[in-house]
Short mmCIF file of C-alpha atoms in Angstrom, two decimals:
data_model
loop_
_atom_site.label_atom_id
_atom_site.label_comp_id
_atom_site.label_asym_id
_atom_site.label_seq_id
_atom_site.Cartn_x
_atom_site.Cartn_y
_atom_site.Cartn_z
CA UNK A 1 46.77 71.00 -80.73
CA UNK A 2 49.66 70.48 -78.30
CA UNK A 3 51.08 72.46 -75.38
CA UNK A 4 53.94 71.62 -73.01
CA UNK A 5 53.62 72.59 -69.35
CA UNK A 6 55.89 72.02 -66.35
CA UNK A 7 54.80 68.38 -65.94
CA UNK A 8 54.71 67.30 -69.57
CA UNK A 9 53.09 67.63 -72.98
CA UNK A 10 49.32 67.84 -73.53
CA UNK A 11 47.18 67.20 -76.58
CA UNK A 12 43.86 69.03 -76.60
CA UNK A 13 41.15 69.58 -79.15
CA UNK A 14 39.43 72.45 -80.94
CA UNK A 15 35.93 73.64 -80.00
CA UNK A 16 33.92 76.25 -81.82
CA UNK A 17 31.92 79.11 -80.35
CA UNK A 18 28.55 80.18 -81.73
CA UNK A 19 30.27 82.95 -83.63
CA UNK A 20 32.49 80.39 -85.35
CA UNK A 21 35.65 81.20 -83.44
CA UNK A 22 38.02 78.28 -82.81
CA UNK A 23 38.77 77.70 -79.12
CA UNK A 24 41.49 75.34 -77.96
CA UNK A 25 40.40 73.06 -75.13
CA UNK A 26 42.65 71.12 -72.76
CA UNK A 27 40.85 69.08 -70.11
CA UNK A 28 41.61 66.93 -67.11
CA UNK A 29 45.03 68.49 -66.45
CA UNK A 30 46.41 67.45 -63.04
CA UNK A 31 47.32 70.46 -60.91
CA UNK A 32 48.11 68.37 -57.81
CA UNK A 33 48.90 64.77 -56.89
CA UNK A 34 45.98 62.35 -56.37
CA UNK A 35 44.69 62.94 -52.78
CA UNK A 36 44.43 59.24 -52.00
CA UNK A 37 45.86 56.88 -49.38
CA UNK A 38 47.94 58.79 -46.86
CA UNK A 39 47.34 61.98 -48.87
CA UNK A 40 43.58 61.83 -48.23
CA UNK A 41 42.65 64.95 -46.23
CA UNK A 42 46.18 66.34 -46.57
CA UNK A 43 47.03 69.63 -48.27
CA UNK A 44 47.47 69.15 -52.04
CA UNK A 45 50.90 67.97 -53.13
CA UNK A 46 52.71 68.75 -56.44
CA UNK A 47 51.62 66.70 -59.45
CA UNK A 48 53.96 64.12 -60.98
CA UNK A 49 55.45 64.57 -64.44
CA UNK A 50 54.61 62.15 -67.26
CA UNK A 51 56.35 60.81 -70.33
CA UNK A 52 55.09 61.35 -73.84
CA UNK A 53 52.00 63.34 -74.75
CA UNK A 54 49.01 63.18 -72.40
CA UNK A 55 45.52 63.12 -73.92
CA UNK A 56 43.75 66.25 -72.68
CA UNK A 57 40.74 66.18 -74.98
CA UNK A 58 38.16 65.33 -72.28
CA UNK A 59 37.16 66.56 -68.83
CA UNK A 60 38.67 64.88 -65.81
CA UNK A 61 36.65 63.30 -62.99
CA UNK A 62 34.91 65.33 -60.31
CA UNK A 63 35.20 64.68 -56.59
CA UNK A 64 33.02 61.78 -55.36
CA UNK A 65 29.67 63.11 -54.19
CA UNK A 66 26.09 62.14 -53.60
CA UNK A 67 23.97 63.09 -56.61
CA UNK A 68 20.37 63.66 -55.57
CA UNK A 69 17.72 63.88 -58.26
CA UNK A 70 13.98 63.73 -58.44
CA UNK A 71 10.94 65.62 -57.27
CA UNK A 72 11.55 68.53 -54.94
CA UNK A 73 15.26 68.89 -55.65
CA UNK A 74 16.80 72.21 -56.68
CA UNK A 75 16.99 71.38 -60.39
CA UNK A 76 13.58 69.73 -60.45
CA UNK A 77 11.97 72.77 -58.84
CA UNK A 78 13.42 75.01 -61.55
CA UNK A 79 12.59 72.66 -64.42
CA UNK A 80 8.95 72.33 -63.35
CA UNK A 81 8.49 76.06 -62.76
CA UNK A 82 9.75 77.18 -66.17
CA UNK A 83 8.97 74.01 -68.17
CA UNK A 84 12.61 73.43 -69.06
CA UNK A 85 14.23 70.03 -69.47
CA UNK A 86 17.52 70.65 -67.68
CA UNK A 87 20.22 68.32 -68.95
CA UNK A 88 21.26 65.81 -66.31
CA UNK A 89 24.56 64.06 -66.97
CA UNK A 90 26.38 61.46 -64.94
CA UNK A 91 29.82 63.05 -64.85
CA UNK A 92 32.70 60.74 -63.97
CA UNK A 93 33.71 60.73 -60.29
CA UNK A 94 37.00 59.68 -58.74
CA UNK A 95 38.95 60.60 -55.63
CA UNK A 96 41.80 61.42 -58.02
CA UNK A 97 39.97 64.61 -59.00
CA UNK A 98 42.44 67.48 -58.67
CA UNK A 99 42.38 68.54 -62.29
CA UNK A 100 41.46 71.59 -64.31
CA UNK A 101 40.43 72.59 -67.83
CA UNK A 102 41.66 75.41 -70.05
CA UNK A 103 39.73 77.15 -72.83
CA UNK A 104 41.85 79.55 -74.86
CA UNK A 105 41.45 81.42 -78.15
CA UNK A 106 45.19 81.21 -78.83
CA UNK A 107 47.99 78.99 -77.51
CA UNK A 108 50.63 81.42 -78.70
CA UNK A 109 52.80 81.81 -75.60
CA UNK A 110 53.76 85.33 -76.68
CA UNK A 111 50.16 86.45 -76.17
CA UNK A 112 49.13 87.86 -72.80
CA UNK A 113 45.39 87.49 -72.41
CA UNK A 114 43.49 88.06 -69.15
CA UNK A 115 42.87 84.84 -67.23
CA UNK A 116 39.58 83.89 -65.55
CA UNK A 117 39.52 80.98 -63.07
CA UNK A 118 36.05 79.56 -62.38
CA UNK A 119 35.21 77.86 -59.07
CA UNK A 120 31.93 75.95 -59.30
CA UNK A 121 29.20 76.01 -56.66
CA UNK A 122 27.29 73.25 -54.91
CA UNK A 123 27.27 74.01 -51.17
CA UNK A 124 30.87 72.74 -50.93
CA UNK A 125 29.38 69.23 -51.27
CA UNK A 126 28.47 68.91 -54.95
CA UNK A 127 29.35 70.09 -58.41
CA UNK A 128 31.88 69.73 -61.19
CA UNK A 129 33.75 71.98 -63.60
CA UNK A 130 32.57 69.70 -66.42
CA UNK A 131 29.12 71.30 -66.29
CA UNK A 132 30.37 74.71 -67.47
CA UNK A 133 31.19 75.01 -71.20
CA UNK A 134 33.75 77.78 -71.59
CA UNK A 135 34.01 78.42 -75.30
CA UNK A 136 31.68 81.44 -75.36
CA UNK A 137 33.58 83.31 -72.64
CA UNK A 138 36.93 82.36 -74.19
CA UNK A 139 35.69 83.69 -77.52
CA UNK A 140 35.51 87.10 -75.84
CA UNK A 141 39.31 87.08 -75.62
CA UNK A 142 40.11 85.56 -72.22
CA UNK A 143 41.83 82.36 -71.16
CA UNK A 144 39.28 80.51 -69.02
CA UNK A 145 40.32 77.92 -66.43
CA UNK A 146 37.70 75.76 -64.67
CA UNK A 147 38.71 73.59 -61.73
CA UNK A 148 37.62 70.54 -59.77
CA UNK A 149 38.38 70.45 -56.06
CA UNK A 150 37.63 68.25 -53.06
CA UNK A 151 34.10 68.43 -51.70
CA UNK A 152 32.03 67.46 -48.68
CA UNK A 153 33.60 65.00 -46.23
CA UNK A 154 36.63 64.61 -48.53
CA UNK A 155 37.23 68.35 -48.84
CA UNK A 156 36.30 70.02 -45.57
CA UNK A 157 37.36 67.78 -42.72
CA UNK A 158 39.24 68.88 -39.62
CA UNK A 159 40.41 66.36 -37.01
CA UNK A 160 42.83 66.48 -34.06
CA UNK A 161 45.03 63.81 -35.64
CA UNK A 162 44.95 65.66 -38.95
CA UNK A 163 45.97 68.91 -37.26
CA UNK A 164 48.92 67.02 -35.73
CA UNK A 165 49.89 65.97 -39.26
CA UNK A 166 49.92 69.61 -40.35
CA UNK A 167 46.57 70.07 -42.11
CA UNK A 168 43.78 72.09 -40.46
CA UNK A 169 40.99 71.14 -42.84
CA UNK A 170 39.71 73.39 -45.67
CA UNK A 171 41.22 70.96 -48.18
CA UNK A 172 38.86 72.24 -50.88
CA UNK A 173 40.13 75.80 -50.38
CA UNK A 174 43.73 74.62 -50.36
CA UNK A 175 43.01 72.88 -53.67
CA UNK A 176 41.86 76.19 -55.13
CA UNK A 177 45.10 77.81 -53.94
CA UNK A 178 47.08 75.01 -55.62
CA UNK A 179 45.14 75.56 -58.86
CA UNK A 180 45.97 79.28 -58.73
CA UNK A 181 49.63 78.39 -58.20
CA UNK A 182 49.43 76.12 -61.25
CA UNK A 183 48.06 79.07 -63.22
CA UNK A 184 51.05 81.18 -62.21
CA UNK A 185 53.47 78.47 -63.40
CA UNK A 186 51.77 77.44 -66.62
CA UNK A 187 49.17 79.80 -68.01
CA UNK A 188 51.67 81.54 -70.31
CA UNK A 189 51.78 78.31 -72.34
CA UNK A 190 48.10 78.87 -73.15
CA UNK A 191 48.41 82.55 -74.06
CA UNK A 192 47.40 83.78 -70.61
CA UNK A 193 48.85 86.55 -68.46
CA UNK A 194 49.82 85.34 -64.95
CA UNK A 195 49.89 89.00 -63.91
CA UNK A 196 46.18 89.43 -64.66
CA UNK A 197 44.20 86.64 -63.02
CA UNK A 198 40.52 86.90 -62.02
CA UNK A 199 39.03 84.22 -59.77
CA UNK A 200 35.24 83.99 -59.99
CA UNK A 201 32.57 81.64 -58.78
CA UNK A 202 28.93 81.24 -57.84
CA UNK A 203 27.29 80.20 -54.55
CA UNK A 204 29.89 78.02 -52.77
CA UNK A 205 32.23 79.15 -55.56
CA UNK A 206 31.43 82.76 -54.67
CA UNK A 207 32.19 81.96 -51.04
CA UNK A 208 35.48 80.37 -52.13
CA UNK A 209 36.21 83.49 -54.18
CA UNK A 210 35.78 85.73 -51.12
CA UNK A 211 37.85 83.25 -49.11
CA UNK A 212 40.66 83.59 -51.67
CA UNK A 213 40.47 87.38 -51.59
CA UNK A 214 40.78 87.34 -47.79
CA UNK A 215 43.31 84.49 -47.52
CA UNK A 216 46.98 85.26 -46.84
CA UNK A 217 47.84 82.24 -49.00
CA UNK A 218 46.57 84.02 -52.12
CA UNK A 219 48.72 87.12 -51.93
CA UNK A 220 50.03 87.75 -55.46
CA UNK A 221 48.06 84.86 -56.99
CA UNK A 222 44.95 86.82 -58.00
CA UNK A 223 44.37 90.38 -59.12
CA UNK A 224 40.60 90.58 -59.48
CA UNK A 225 37.63 88.64 -58.16
CA UNK A 226 33.95 88.20 -59.02
CA UNK A 227 31.69 86.69 -56.36
CA UNK A 228 28.28 85.65 -57.69
CA UNK A 229 25.74 84.91 -54.93
CA UNK A 230 28.28 83.91 -52.35
CA UNK A 231 30.15 85.62 -49.52
CA UNK A 232 30.41 83.16 -46.63
CA UNK A 233 28.94 85.17 -43.78
CA UNK A 234 27.83 81.88 -42.20
CA UNK A 235 31.37 80.46 -42.05
CA UNK A 236 31.83 80.69 -38.30
CA UNK A 237 33.13 77.27 -37.16
CA UNK A 238 36.50 77.51 -35.43
CA UNK A 239 39.17 74.86 -35.77
CA UNK A 240 39.86 73.88 -32.17
CA UNK A 241 37.26 75.55 -29.95
CA UNK A 242 33.57 76.39 -29.87
CA UNK A 243 32.53 79.86 -30.96
CA UNK A 244 29.23 80.61 -32.61
CA UNK A 245 28.95 76.82 -32.92
CA UNK A 246 28.65 74.56 -29.89
CA UNK A 247 31.55 72.36 -31.06
CA UNK A 248 34.82 72.93 -32.86
CA UNK A 249 35.62 71.76 -36.38
CA UNK A 250 37.98 69.15 -34.93
CA UNK A 251 35.19 67.80 -32.75
CA UNK A 252 32.88 67.78 -35.77
CA UNK A 253 35.51 65.73 -37.60
CA UNK A 254 35.58 63.15 -34.79
CA UNK A 255 31.78 62.88 -34.97
CA UNK A 256 32.01 62.53 -38.73
CA UNK A 257 34.47 59.68 -38.27
CA UNK A 258 32.03 57.98 -35.92
CA UNK A 259 29.30 58.33 -38.55
CA UNK A 260 31.67 56.54 -40.93
CA UNK A 261 31.86 53.65 -38.47
CA UNK A 262 35.30 54.50 -37.08
CA UNK A 263 35.35 54.80 -33.26
CA UNK A 264 36.77 57.96 -31.68
CA UNK A 265 40.23 57.77 -30.18
CA UNK A 266 43.78 57.14 -31.37
CA UNK A 267 43.83 55.61 -34.82
CA UNK A 268 40.45 56.96 -35.89
CA UNK A 269 41.93 58.92 -38.80
CA UNK A 270 43.87 55.87 -40.03
CA UNK A 271 40.66 53.82 -39.96
CA UNK A 272 38.86 56.54 -41.91
CA UNK A 273 41.58 56.37 -44.55
CA UNK A 274 40.91 52.65 -44.99
CA UNK A 275 37.38 53.33 -46.21
CA UNK A 276 36.58 53.80 -49.86
CA UNK A 277 35.47 57.22 -51.04
CA UNK A 278 32.06 55.74 -51.81
CA UNK A 279 31.67 54.45 -48.27
CA UNK A 280 32.58 57.86 -46.86
CA UNK A 281 30.05 59.65 -49.07
CA UNK A 282 27.29 57.15 -48.33
CA UNK A 283 27.79 57.08 -44.56
CA UNK A 284 27.94 60.86 -44.17
CA UNK A 285 25.11 61.73 -46.57
CA UNK A 286 22.81 62.94 -43.78
CA UNK A 287 25.50 64.32 -41.46
CA UNK A 288 26.04 68.11 -41.17
CA UNK A 289 29.49 69.18 -42.40
CA UNK A 290 31.52 72.11 -41.10
CA UNK A 291 32.15 73.56 -44.55
CA UNK A 292 34.75 76.34 -44.62
CA UNK A 293 36.60 76.49 -41.30
CA UNK A 294 38.22 79.49 -39.65
CA UNK A 295 41.54 77.70 -39.29
CA UNK A 296 43.98 80.57 -38.64
CA UNK A 297 45.95 79.60 -41.74
CA UNK A 298 44.00 79.53 -44.99
CA UNK A 299 40.96 81.33 -43.56
CA UNK A 300 42.06 83.57 -40.72
CA UNK A 301 38.61 85.07 -40.13
CA UNK A 302 35.17 85.21 -41.63
CA UNK A 303 35.23 86.98 -45.03
CA UNK A 304 32.76 89.69 -43.97
CA UNK A 305 34.87 90.41 -40.89
CA UNK A 306 38.05 90.48 -42.99
CA UNK A 307 36.57 92.95 -45.50
CA UNK A 308 35.39 95.19 -42.68
CA UNK A 309 38.85 95.20 -41.11
CA UNK A 310 40.53 95.80 -44.49
CA UNK A 311 42.29 92.45 -44.09
CA UNK A 312 41.99 91.44 -47.72
CA UNK A 313 44.46 91.14 -50.56
CA UNK A 314 44.60 94.23 -52.82
CA UNK A 315 42.15 92.76 -55.33
CA UNK A 316 39.54 94.49 -57.50
CA UNK A 317 36.10 93.11 -56.58
CA UNK A 318 32.81 92.65 -58.41
CA UNK A 319 30.06 91.09 -56.33
CA UNK A 320 26.31 90.60 -56.53
CA UNK A 321 23.22 88.52 -55.86
CA UNK A 322 19.88 87.61 -57.41
CA UNK A 323 16.49 89.00 -56.48
CA UNK A 324 14.81 85.77 -55.29
CA UNK A 325 17.70 83.46 -54.41
CA UNK A 326 15.63 81.38 -52.02
CA UNK A 327 12.77 80.52 -54.37
CA UNK A 328 14.34 77.24 -55.55
CA UNK A 329 17.16 76.94 -53.02
CA UNK A 330 15.00 76.96 -49.88
CA UNK A 331 15.41 73.82 -47.76
CA UNK A 332 13.06 74.66 -44.88
CA UNK A 333 15.15 77.01 -42.73
CA UNK A 334 14.70 80.77 -43.24
CA UNK A 335 18.32 81.38 -42.18
CA UNK A 336 21.36 79.18 -41.70
CA UNK A 337 21.14 80.09 -38.00
CA UNK A 338 17.58 78.76 -37.72
CA UNK A 339 15.94 75.37 -37.37
CA UNK A 340 13.73 73.89 -40.07
CA UNK A 341 10.37 75.67 -39.84
CA UNK A 342 7.53 73.37 -40.88
CA UNK A 343 4.82 75.43 -39.21
CA UNK A 344 4.19 79.05 -38.25
CA UNK A 345 4.65 78.30 -34.56
CA UNK A 346 8.25 77.17 -35.09
CA UNK A 347 8.85 80.09 -37.43
CA UNK A 348 7.68 82.63 -34.87
CA UNK A 349 9.80 81.01 -32.16
CA UNK A 350 12.90 81.08 -34.37
CA UNK A 351 12.30 84.70 -35.38
CA UNK A 352 12.15 85.68 -31.70
CA UNK A 353 15.25 83.65 -30.85
CA UNK A 354 17.47 84.87 -33.71
CA UNK A 355 16.29 88.48 -34.06
CA UNK A 356 15.72 89.15 -30.33
CA UNK A 357 14.80 92.81 -29.89
CA UNK A 358 14.37 93.12 -33.68
CA UNK A 359 11.76 90.34 -33.83
CA UNK A 360 8.81 92.70 -34.27
CA UNK A 361 10.46 94.41 -37.24
CA UNK A 362 11.45 91.02 -38.66
CA UNK A 363 7.80 89.92 -38.67
CA UNK A 364 6.76 93.15 -40.37
CA UNK A 365 9.26 92.54 -43.16
CA UNK A 366 8.90 88.75 -43.28
CA UNK A 367 5.31 88.12 -42.06
CA UNK A 368 3.70 84.75 -41.34
CA UNK A 369 -0.05 85.16 -40.91
CA UNK A 370 -0.55 81.64 -42.26
CA UNK A 371 1.57 78.76 -43.53
CA UNK A 372 1.65 79.94 -47.16
CA UNK A 373 2.88 83.39 -46.14
CA UNK A 374 5.38 81.82 -43.74
CA UNK A 375 6.89 79.71 -46.53
CA UNK A 376 7.08 82.69 -48.89
CA UNK A 377 8.74 84.83 -46.20
CA UNK A 378 11.12 82.00 -45.36
CA UNK A 379 12.21 81.70 -48.99
CA UNK A 380 12.82 85.45 -49.16
CA UNK A 381 14.76 85.48 -45.90
CA UNK A 382 16.81 82.46 -46.97
CA UNK A 383 18.13 84.23 -50.06
CA UNK A 384 18.44 87.64 -48.43
CA UNK A 385 20.44 86.27 -45.48
CA UNK A 386 22.74 83.97 -47.44
CA UNK A 387 23.50 86.37 -50.29
CA UNK A 388 21.81 89.76 -50.50
CA UNK A 389 22.59 91.21 -47.07
CA UNK A 390 26.21 89.96 -46.85
CA UNK A 391 26.90 91.20 -50.39
CA UNK A 392 25.81 94.72 -49.44
CA UNK A 393 27.75 94.54 -46.17
CA UNK A 394 30.96 93.76 -48.09
CA UNK A 395 30.62 96.63 -50.56
CA UNK A 396 29.62 99.02 -47.77
CA UNK A 397 32.87 98.15 -45.99
CA UNK A 398 34.94 98.63 -49.13
CA UNK A 399 33.24 101.94 -49.91
CA UNK A 400 34.06 103.24 -46.43
CA UNK A 401 37.71 102.30 -47.08
CA UNK A 402 37.55 104.07 -50.46
CA UNK A 403 38.29 100.80 -52.22
CA UNK A 404 36.60 100.23 -55.59
CA UNK A 405 33.89 97.59 -55.66
CA UNK A 406 31.31 96.93 -58.34
CA UNK A 407 27.96 95.62 -57.08
CA UNK A 408 25.10 94.12 -59.09
CA UNK A 409 21.57 92.84 -58.50
CA UNK A 410 20.18 90.34 -60.99
CA UNK A 411 16.40 90.69 -61.35
CA UNK A 412 15.70 89.13 -64.76
CA UNK A 413 12.72 86.77 -64.71
CA UNK A 414 12.86 83.54 -66.74
CA UNK A 415 10.45 83.02 -69.63
CA UNK A 416 7.32 81.17 -68.59
CA UNK A 417 7.94 81.68 -64.87
CA UNK A 418 4.60 83.37 -64.06
CA UNK A 419 6.03 84.69 -60.80
CA UNK A 420 6.83 81.28 -59.31
CA UNK A 421 10.61 81.61 -59.07
CA UNK A 422 11.67 85.06 -60.22
CA UNK A 423 15.42 85.59 -60.46
CA UNK A 424 16.32 82.34 -58.74
CA UNK A 425 19.63 81.16 -57.31
CA UNK A 426 22.23 80.44 -60.02
CA UNK A 427 20.02 81.76 -62.82
CA UNK A 428 22.65 84.33 -63.83
CA UNK A 429 25.16 81.59 -64.75
CA UNK A 430 23.48 81.03 -68.14
CA UNK A 431 23.97 84.71 -68.92
CA UNK A 432 27.57 84.91 -67.68
CA UNK A 433 28.67 81.86 -69.70
CA UNK A 434 26.43 82.51 -72.70
CA UNK A 435 24.98 78.99 -72.65
CA UNK A 436 21.78 77.23 -71.69
CA UNK A 437 22.40 76.09 -68.12
CA UNK A 438 19.67 76.19 -65.45
CA UNK A 439 17.65 78.47 -67.70
CA UNK A 440 17.63 78.64 -71.50
CA UNK A 441 18.60 81.75 -73.43
CA UNK A 442 15.46 81.69 -75.55
CA UNK A 443 14.47 85.20 -76.52
CA UNK A 444 16.35 88.02 -78.18
CA UNK A 445 16.14 89.85 -74.83
CA UNK A 446 17.80 86.89 -73.09
CA UNK A 447 20.59 86.80 -75.64
CA UNK A 448 21.11 90.57 -75.49
CA UNK A 449 21.31 90.50 -71.68
CA UNK A 450 23.79 87.62 -71.82
CA UNK A 451 25.95 89.44 -74.36
CA UNK A 452 26.12 92.52 -72.17
CA UNK A 453 26.84 90.59 -68.99
CA UNK A 454 29.61 88.62 -70.67
CA UNK A 455 31.13 91.88 -71.87
CA UNK A 456 30.96 93.41 -68.39
CA UNK A 457 32.61 90.31 -66.86
CA UNK A 458 35.38 90.22 -69.48
CA UNK A 459 35.97 93.97 -69.28
CA UNK A 460 36.35 93.68 -65.52
CA UNK A 461 38.76 90.75 -65.87
CA UNK A 462 40.78 92.77 -68.37
CA UNK A 463 41.02 96.15 -66.64
CA UNK A 464 39.36 95.96 -63.21
CA UNK A 465 36.52 98.13 -64.53
CA UNK A 466 33.41 96.53 -66.12
CA UNK A 467 32.55 99.52 -68.29
CA UNK A 468 33.12 99.54 -72.02
CA UNK A 469 31.88 100.89 -75.33
CA UNK A 470 28.18 100.39 -75.95
CA UNK A 471 27.36 99.34 -72.39
CA UNK A 472 25.17 101.22 -69.88
CA UNK A 473 27.30 103.01 -67.31
CA UNK A 474 28.15 100.96 -64.20
CA UNK A 475 29.26 103.10 -61.25
CA UNK A 476 31.39 101.69 -58.46
CA UNK A 477 29.48 101.17 -55.24
CA UNK A 478 29.16 104.23 -53.01
CA UNK A 479 27.51 103.68 -49.63
CA UNK A 480 26.09 107.22 -49.74
CA UNK A 481 24.24 106.54 -52.99
CA UNK A 482 23.59 102.86 -52.10
CA UNK A 483 23.04 101.87 -55.73
CA UNK A 484 23.91 98.71 -57.65
CA UNK A 485 23.84 97.73 -61.31
CA UNK A 486 20.47 96.14 -62.05
CA UNK A 487 20.39 93.32 -64.59
CA UNK A 488 16.74 92.92 -65.51
CA UNK A 489 14.28 94.06 -68.16
CA UNK A 490 16.38 97.21 -68.13
CA UNK A 491 20.06 97.50 -67.33
CA UNK A 492 21.16 100.43 -65.22
CA UNK A 493 22.02 101.73 -61.78
CA UNK A 494 19.25 101.44 -59.18
CA UNK A 495 18.85 101.94 -55.45
CA UNK A 496 19.39 98.86 -53.29
CA UNK A 497 16.01 97.15 -53.29
CA UNK A 498 15.88 95.89 -49.68
CA UNK A 499 17.94 98.19 -47.44
CA UNK A 500 15.75 97.74 -44.37
CA UNK A 501 15.71 93.94 -44.72
CA UNK A 502 19.47 93.82 -45.23
CA UNK A 503 20.17 96.01 -42.19
CA UNK A 504 17.91 93.82 -40.05
CA UNK A 505 19.56 90.60 -41.21
CA UNK A 506 23.09 91.87 -40.77
CA UNK A 507 22.37 92.82 -37.16
CA UNK A 508 21.43 89.18 -36.53
CA UNK A 509 24.45 87.86 -38.45
CA UNK A 510 26.76 90.26 -36.64
CA UNK A 511 25.75 88.80 -33.30
CA UNK A 512 26.98 85.44 -34.54
CA UNK A 513 30.17 86.88 -36.03
CA UNK A 514 30.95 88.55 -32.69
CA UNK A 515 31.15 85.08 -31.13
CA UNK A 516 34.13 84.10 -33.29
CA UNK A 517 36.27 87.22 -32.94
#
């Protein structure tokens, strides 16, 4: 199985879906030059051509990252709660990581199939495209592209010297833009339609998706978008001045360099480039990172603000969240704006500080009469503030602009959960990809839900409307009705479950967003 793209010939391999359909796979395809040496922390550069036929039968390496395993981690929490042995693989890592994979049912270049580009999650610090098998989605008739991009201190670093060189940080987002540009140049060779491209992602990948929708760099590169449990309402760090944060992203980069052992001052960036990727990851493991930066170039403003101002690309949007996102994701802080709360006293103080005049209502909705209740409320608030409330705020804004948006709420409970996790963060991925991922598709009900969700996702990528034959009706979001598609024991439109909680949280988030406008 061979294909020739703009940089040379590729030899892939054939995979098979559960239904027996042959899917052509091409992995580890460079979409940009290796970001090493002087190109470390620069915007991605064009990839070099090669002679002969390049082996593309395996995944390429992911960005170097710290892999944390063991008791109390996100995956361990899920595995213990539902008695599921989640596969843990040591995927290859290398700083030369700007590669992508293509799954296609047909390499006939005369075919024009819808294209779906997946951006993995992982808090912008972890993850790999290699963890997402694409043959089941591709078997539905789409060309699926999954990408690796720069992460953590290698992918989201701003620095005064770097700004002088012409890069304002957000390297990981710029990588995603470069991958989308690669799609425009080459996807026809894999049977894909460059005029019908859907970018979709989960968690940090959902944030990246919203960033692409609201980025001026993506005009014309994407036509539809699906954001799963990710908006980016907490992306409030400004490039060169304090805003909602006490320091700028450039200042954070200087501090990060100091943590790497490189003194501040002229030449710090050059010294940082002398370190190995492993040294950078190890020395910054416990250091807070700026994440996505409002840089005035790739990300002009916070995504929620951009949607409210109608400053987005004309892209069809599907967006949603899960019912108990914080059950496994919770790290000790009820909101990104809060400190770690290890006791009720700290929790009450943080509620009063962040919610101000709304503190009494906040404690009614997220009570803390004892430590157990405080932890449960904190987990709920964590998921509601990171995903649920911002998701509804985005579709409310689009509804008021009379722009179509399709909102969902995933409530399905995993088998054997017994109420411990509920519909946890990232659980829907198994159903969207049709594979065992963080939860297994055990029962007939699981498999039926996955089949329907895959059909909705593919229908949306094909036409901009998720509806299709044999599927329960999904209405576009209308702020007057305030309903979303519910994916649970039953599939159908339902009223937003937590309107009062979401309104409360968005008032607190809006106070922070006001500081960066």
